[in-house]
PDB file of C-alpha atoms in Angstrom:
ATOM      1  CA  MET B   8     179.016 -26.437 182.101  1.00 57.00           C
ATOM      2  CA  ALA B   9     175.511 -26.997 182.158  1.00 69.00           C
ATOM      3  CA  ASN B  10     175.404 -27.331 178.205  1.00 86.00           C
ATOM      4  CA  GLU B  11     178.597 -29.641 178.676  1.00 89.00           C
ATOM      5  CA  SER B  12     176.825 -31.682 181.246  1.00 91.00           C
ATOM      6  CA  ALA B  13     173.602 -31.969 178.833  1.00 93.00           C
ATOM      7  CA  LEU B  14     175.991 -32.919 175.908  1.00 94.00           C
ATOM      8  CA  ARG B  15     177.178 -35.754 178.174  1.00 94.00           C
ATOM      9  CA  ALA B  16     173.911 -36.822 179.060  1.00 95.00           C
ATOM     10  CA  ASP B  17     173.003 -37.276 175.755  1.00 94.00           C
ATOM     11  CA  ARG B  18     175.796 -39.623 175.125  1.00 95.00           C
ATOM     12  CA  LEU B  19     175.078 -41.657 177.757  1.00 95.00           C
ATOM     13  CA  LEU B  20     171.366 -41.800 177.040  1.00 92.00           C
ATOM     14  CA  ALA B  21     172.518 -42.838 173.659  1.00 92.00           C
ATOM     15  CA  LEU B  22     174.890 -45.512 175.106  1.00 91.00           C
ATOM     16  CA  TRP B  23     172.466 -46.540 177.955  1.00 89.00           C
ATOM     17  CA  SER B  24     169.444 -47.060 175.053  1.00 87.00           C
ATOM     18  CA  ASP B  25     172.067 -49.233 173.139  1.00 87.00           C
ATOM     19  CA  LEU B  26     173.009 -51.208 176.101  1.00 83.00           C
ATOM     20  CA  SER B  27     169.951 -51.807 177.675  1.00 79.00           C
ATOM     21  CA  MET B  28     168.528 -53.800 174.835  1.00 78.00           C
ATOM     22  CA  ARG B  29     171.536 -56.207 174.854  1.00 73.00           C
ATOM     23  CA  HIS B  30     171.365 -59.667 176.832  1.00 64.00           C
ATOM     24  CA  VAL B  31     173.580 -61.447 179.532  1.00 62.00           C
ATOM     25  CA  ALA B  32     173.595 -64.929 179.883  1.00 57.00           C
ATOM     26  CA  LEU B  33     173.949 -65.993 183.281  1.00 56.00           C
ATOM     27  CA  SER B  34     174.410 -69.441 182.884  1.00 54.00           C
ATOM     28  CA  GLY B  35     175.314 -72.214 180.199  1.00 54.00           C
ATOM     29  CA  ALA B  36     172.745 -74.705 178.753  1.00 51.00           C
ATOM     30  CA  CYS B  37     173.050 -77.969 180.374  1.00 49.00           C
ATOM     31  CA  ALA B  38     172.932 -81.409 178.839  1.00 51.00           C
ATOM     32  CA  CYS B  39     169.426 -82.032 179.002  1.00 50.00           C
ATOM     33  CA  GLY B  40     169.030 -78.883 176.280  1.00 48.00           C
ATOM     34  CA  THR B  41     167.661 -76.262 178.558  1.00 50.00           C
ATOM     35  CA  GLY B  42     168.990 -72.976 177.811  1.00 56.00           C
ATOM     36  CA  GLY B  43     170.668 -70.872 180.556  1.00 59.00           C
ATOM     37  CA  ILE B  44     169.138 -67.451 181.927  1.00 64.00           C
ATOM     38  CA  SER B  45     169.494 -64.609 180.166  1.00 61.00           C
ATOM     39  CA  LEU B  46     168.593 -61.255 181.025  1.00 69.00           C
ATOM     40  CA  ARG B  47     168.737 -57.768 179.155  1.00 69.00           C
ATOM     41  CA  LEU B  48     170.740 -55.545 180.744  1.00 72.00           C
ATOM     42  CA  ASP B  49     167.856 -53.052 181.407  1.00 72.00           C
ATOM     43  CA  ASP B  50     167.286 -55.252 184.016  1.00 75.00           C
ATOM     44  CA  PHE B  51     169.952 -53.951 185.923  1.00 82.00           C
ATOM     45  CA  GLU B  52     168.839 -50.363 185.782  1.00 87.00           C
ATOM     46  CA  LEU B  53     167.519 -50.580 189.324  1.00 87.00           C
ATOM     47  CA  ASP B  54     170.774 -52.000 190.571  1.00 90.00           C
ATOM     48  CA  ILE B  55     172.567 -49.379 188.744  1.00 91.00           C
ATOM     49  CA  VAL B  56     170.368 -46.302 190.446  1.00 92.00           C
ATOM     50  CA  GLY B  57     170.712 -48.082 193.869  1.00 92.00           C
ATOM     51  CA  TYR B  58     174.453 -48.021 193.459  1.00 93.00           C
ATOM     52  CA  LEU B  59     174.346 -44.402 192.894  1.00 94.00           C
ATOM     53  CA  GLU B  60     171.978 -43.570 195.600  1.00 94.00           C
ATOM     54  CA  ASP B  61     173.673 -45.402 198.405  1.00 95.00           C
ATOM     55  CA  GLY B  62     177.305 -43.387 197.221  1.00 95.00           C
ATOM     56  CA  ALA B  63     175.099 -40.303 196.984  1.00 94.00           C
ATOM     57  CA  LEU B  64     173.306 -40.756 200.108  1.00 92.00           C
ATOM     58  CA  ARG B  65     176.860 -41.529 201.951  1.00 94.00           C
ATOM     59  CA  SER B  66     178.822 -38.476 200.232  1.00 93.00           C
ATOM     60  CA  GLY B  67     176.893 -36.260 203.100  1.00 90.00           C
ATOM     61  CA  VAL B  68     176.664 -33.891 199.785  1.00 94.00           C
ATOM     62  CA  PRO B  69     173.343 -31.843 200.543  1.00 96.00           C
ATOM     63  CA  ALA B  70     172.375 -31.596 197.206  1.00 95.00           C
ATOM     64  CA  LEU B  71     173.022 -35.218 196.441  1.00 95.00           C
ATOM     65  CA  VAL B  72     171.170 -36.610 199.648  1.00 94.00           C
ATOM     66  CA  ALA B  73     168.370 -34.284 198.906  1.00 94.00           C
ATOM     67  CA  PHE B  74     168.076 -35.406 195.174  1.00 94.00           C
ATOM     68  CA  PHE B  75     168.010 -38.725 196.028  1.00 92.00           C
ATOM     69  CA  SER B  76     165.904 -38.428 199.294  1.00 90.00           C
ATOM     70  CA  ASP B  77     163.474 -36.865 196.815  1.00 89.00           C
ATOM     71  CA  LEU B  78     163.653 -39.447 194.352  1.00 87.00           C
ATOM     72  CA  GLN B  79     163.140 -41.978 197.249  1.00 84.00           C
ATOM     73  CA  GLN B  80     159.754 -39.882 197.716  1.00 83.00           C
ATOM     74  CA  ALA B  81     158.349 -39.641 194.053  1.00 77.00           C
ATOM     75  CA  GLU B  82     156.081 -42.085 192.509  1.00 71.00           C
ATOM     76  CA  ALA B  83     158.205 -45.007 191.675  1.00 72.00           C
ATOM     77  CA  ARG B  84     158.982 -44.487 187.639  1.00 73.00           C
ATOM     78  CA  PRO B  85     159.848 -47.745 185.541  1.00 77.00           C
ATOM     79  CA  GLN B  86     163.171 -46.451 184.282  1.00 86.00           C
ATOM     80  CA  PRO B  87     164.911 -44.565 186.680  1.00 90.00           C
ATOM     81  CA  LEU B  88     168.123 -44.406 184.983  1.00 92.00           C
ATOM     82  CA  ARG B  89     166.867 -43.056 181.893  1.00 92.00           C
ATOM     83  CA  GLN B  90     164.630 -40.618 183.761  1.00 91.00           C
ATOM     84  CA  ILE B  91     167.479 -39.213 185.415  1.00 93.00           C
ATOM     85  CA  LEU B  92     169.782 -38.883 182.098  1.00 94.00           C
ATOM     86  CA  GLU B  93     166.967 -37.196 180.355  1.00 94.00           C
ATOM     87  CA  ASP B  94     166.511 -34.736 183.414  1.00 93.00           C
ATOM     88  CA  ALA B  95     170.512 -33.951 183.065  1.00 94.00           C
ATOM     89  CA  SER B  96     170.130 -33.672 179.297  1.00 94.00           C
ATOM     90  CA  ASP B  97     167.328 -31.248 179.390  1.00 94.00           C
ATOM     91  CA  GLY B  98     169.201 -29.273 182.261  1.00 92.00           C
ATOM     92  CA  ARG B  99     166.727 -30.044 185.020  1.00 92.00           C
ATOM     93  CA  LEU B 100     169.530 -31.692 187.097  1.00 92.00           C
ATOM     94  CA  PRO B 101     171.044 -29.263 189.644  1.00 92.00           C
ATOM     95  CA  ASP B 102     175.001 -28.651 188.573  1.00 93.00           C
ATOM     96  CA  ALA B 103     176.297 -30.159 191.720  1.00 93.00           C
ATOM     97  CA  VAL B 104     174.360 -33.244 191.241  1.00 95.00           C
ATOM     98  CA  ALA B 105     174.973 -33.642 187.492  1.00 95.00           C
ATOM     99  CA  ASP B 106     178.699 -33.305 188.071  1.00 95.00           C
ATOM    100  CA  TRP B 107     178.850 -36.047 190.624  1.00 96.00           C
ATOM    101  CA  LEU B 108     176.192 -38.302 188.821  1.00 95.00           C
ATOM    102  CA  LEU B 109     177.445 -38.248 185.412  1.00 96.00           C
ATOM    103  CA  PRO B 110     180.816 -39.494 185.756  1.00 96.00           C
ATOM    104  CA  LYS B 111     179.594 -42.291 188.026  1.00 96.00           C
ATOM    105  CA  VAL B 112     177.207 -43.302 185.277  1.00 95.00           C
ATOM    106  CA  GLU B 113     179.760 -42.857 182.392  1.00 95.00           C
ATOM    107  CA  LYS B 114     182.108 -45.105 184.393  1.00 95.00           C
ATOM    108  CA  THR B 115     179.329 -47.928 185.062  1.00 92.00           C
ATOM    109  CA  LEU B 116     177.839 -47.699 181.326  1.00 91.00           C
ATOM    110  CA  ARG B 117     181.084 -48.364 179.825  1.00 91.00           C
ATOM    111  CA  SER B 118     182.023 -50.987 182.262  1.00 90.00           C
ATOM    112  CA  PHE B 119     178.917 -52.556 181.088  1.00 83.00           C
ATOM    113  CA  ALA B 120     179.838 -51.851 177.499  1.00 85.00           C
ATOM    114  CA  GLU B 121     183.443 -53.368 177.833  1.00 86.00           C
ATOM    115  CA  LEU B 122     181.979 -56.697 179.634  1.00 79.00           C
ATOM    116  CA  HIS B 123     178.617 -56.958 177.293  1.00 68.00           C
ATOM    117  CA  GLY B 124     179.135 -55.550 174.430  1.00 63.00           C
ATOM    118  CA  PRO B 125     180.610 -56.605 170.878  1.00 57.00           C
ATOM    119  CA  ARG B 126     181.928 -53.039 170.062  1.00 48.00           C
ATOM    120  CA  GLY B 127     183.618 -52.548 173.362  1.00 40.00           C
ATOM    121  CA  GLY B 128     183.251 -49.202 175.114  1.00 41.00           C
ATOM    122  CA  GLU B 129     182.043 -47.155 172.195  1.00 42.00           C
TER     123      GLU B 129
END
């Protein structure tokens, strides 16, 4: 099971690496010639982790609560989603955490890929 989780995490890390460099236009250009606002998808990384954390803490599953409580206590990391996926890839996440987390990350990233990627949900 851990090997399967590691392979899944590797695929998700590759997908996130691809997606995080893409841009999302938040508004169009106006008549004055000023361009709209554009963000890279990696600007949403903290939002994604916050969404996952909220679900985990509300789940009441002790392993998930402990993982995200520890994550809150840890020194702030500049790329928490990337770090979580790297930890899963290297087998450093408890199985219960990886089993809950990876499907949710995959669904989220596939959704981003469908909405903001020219290649769809590859």
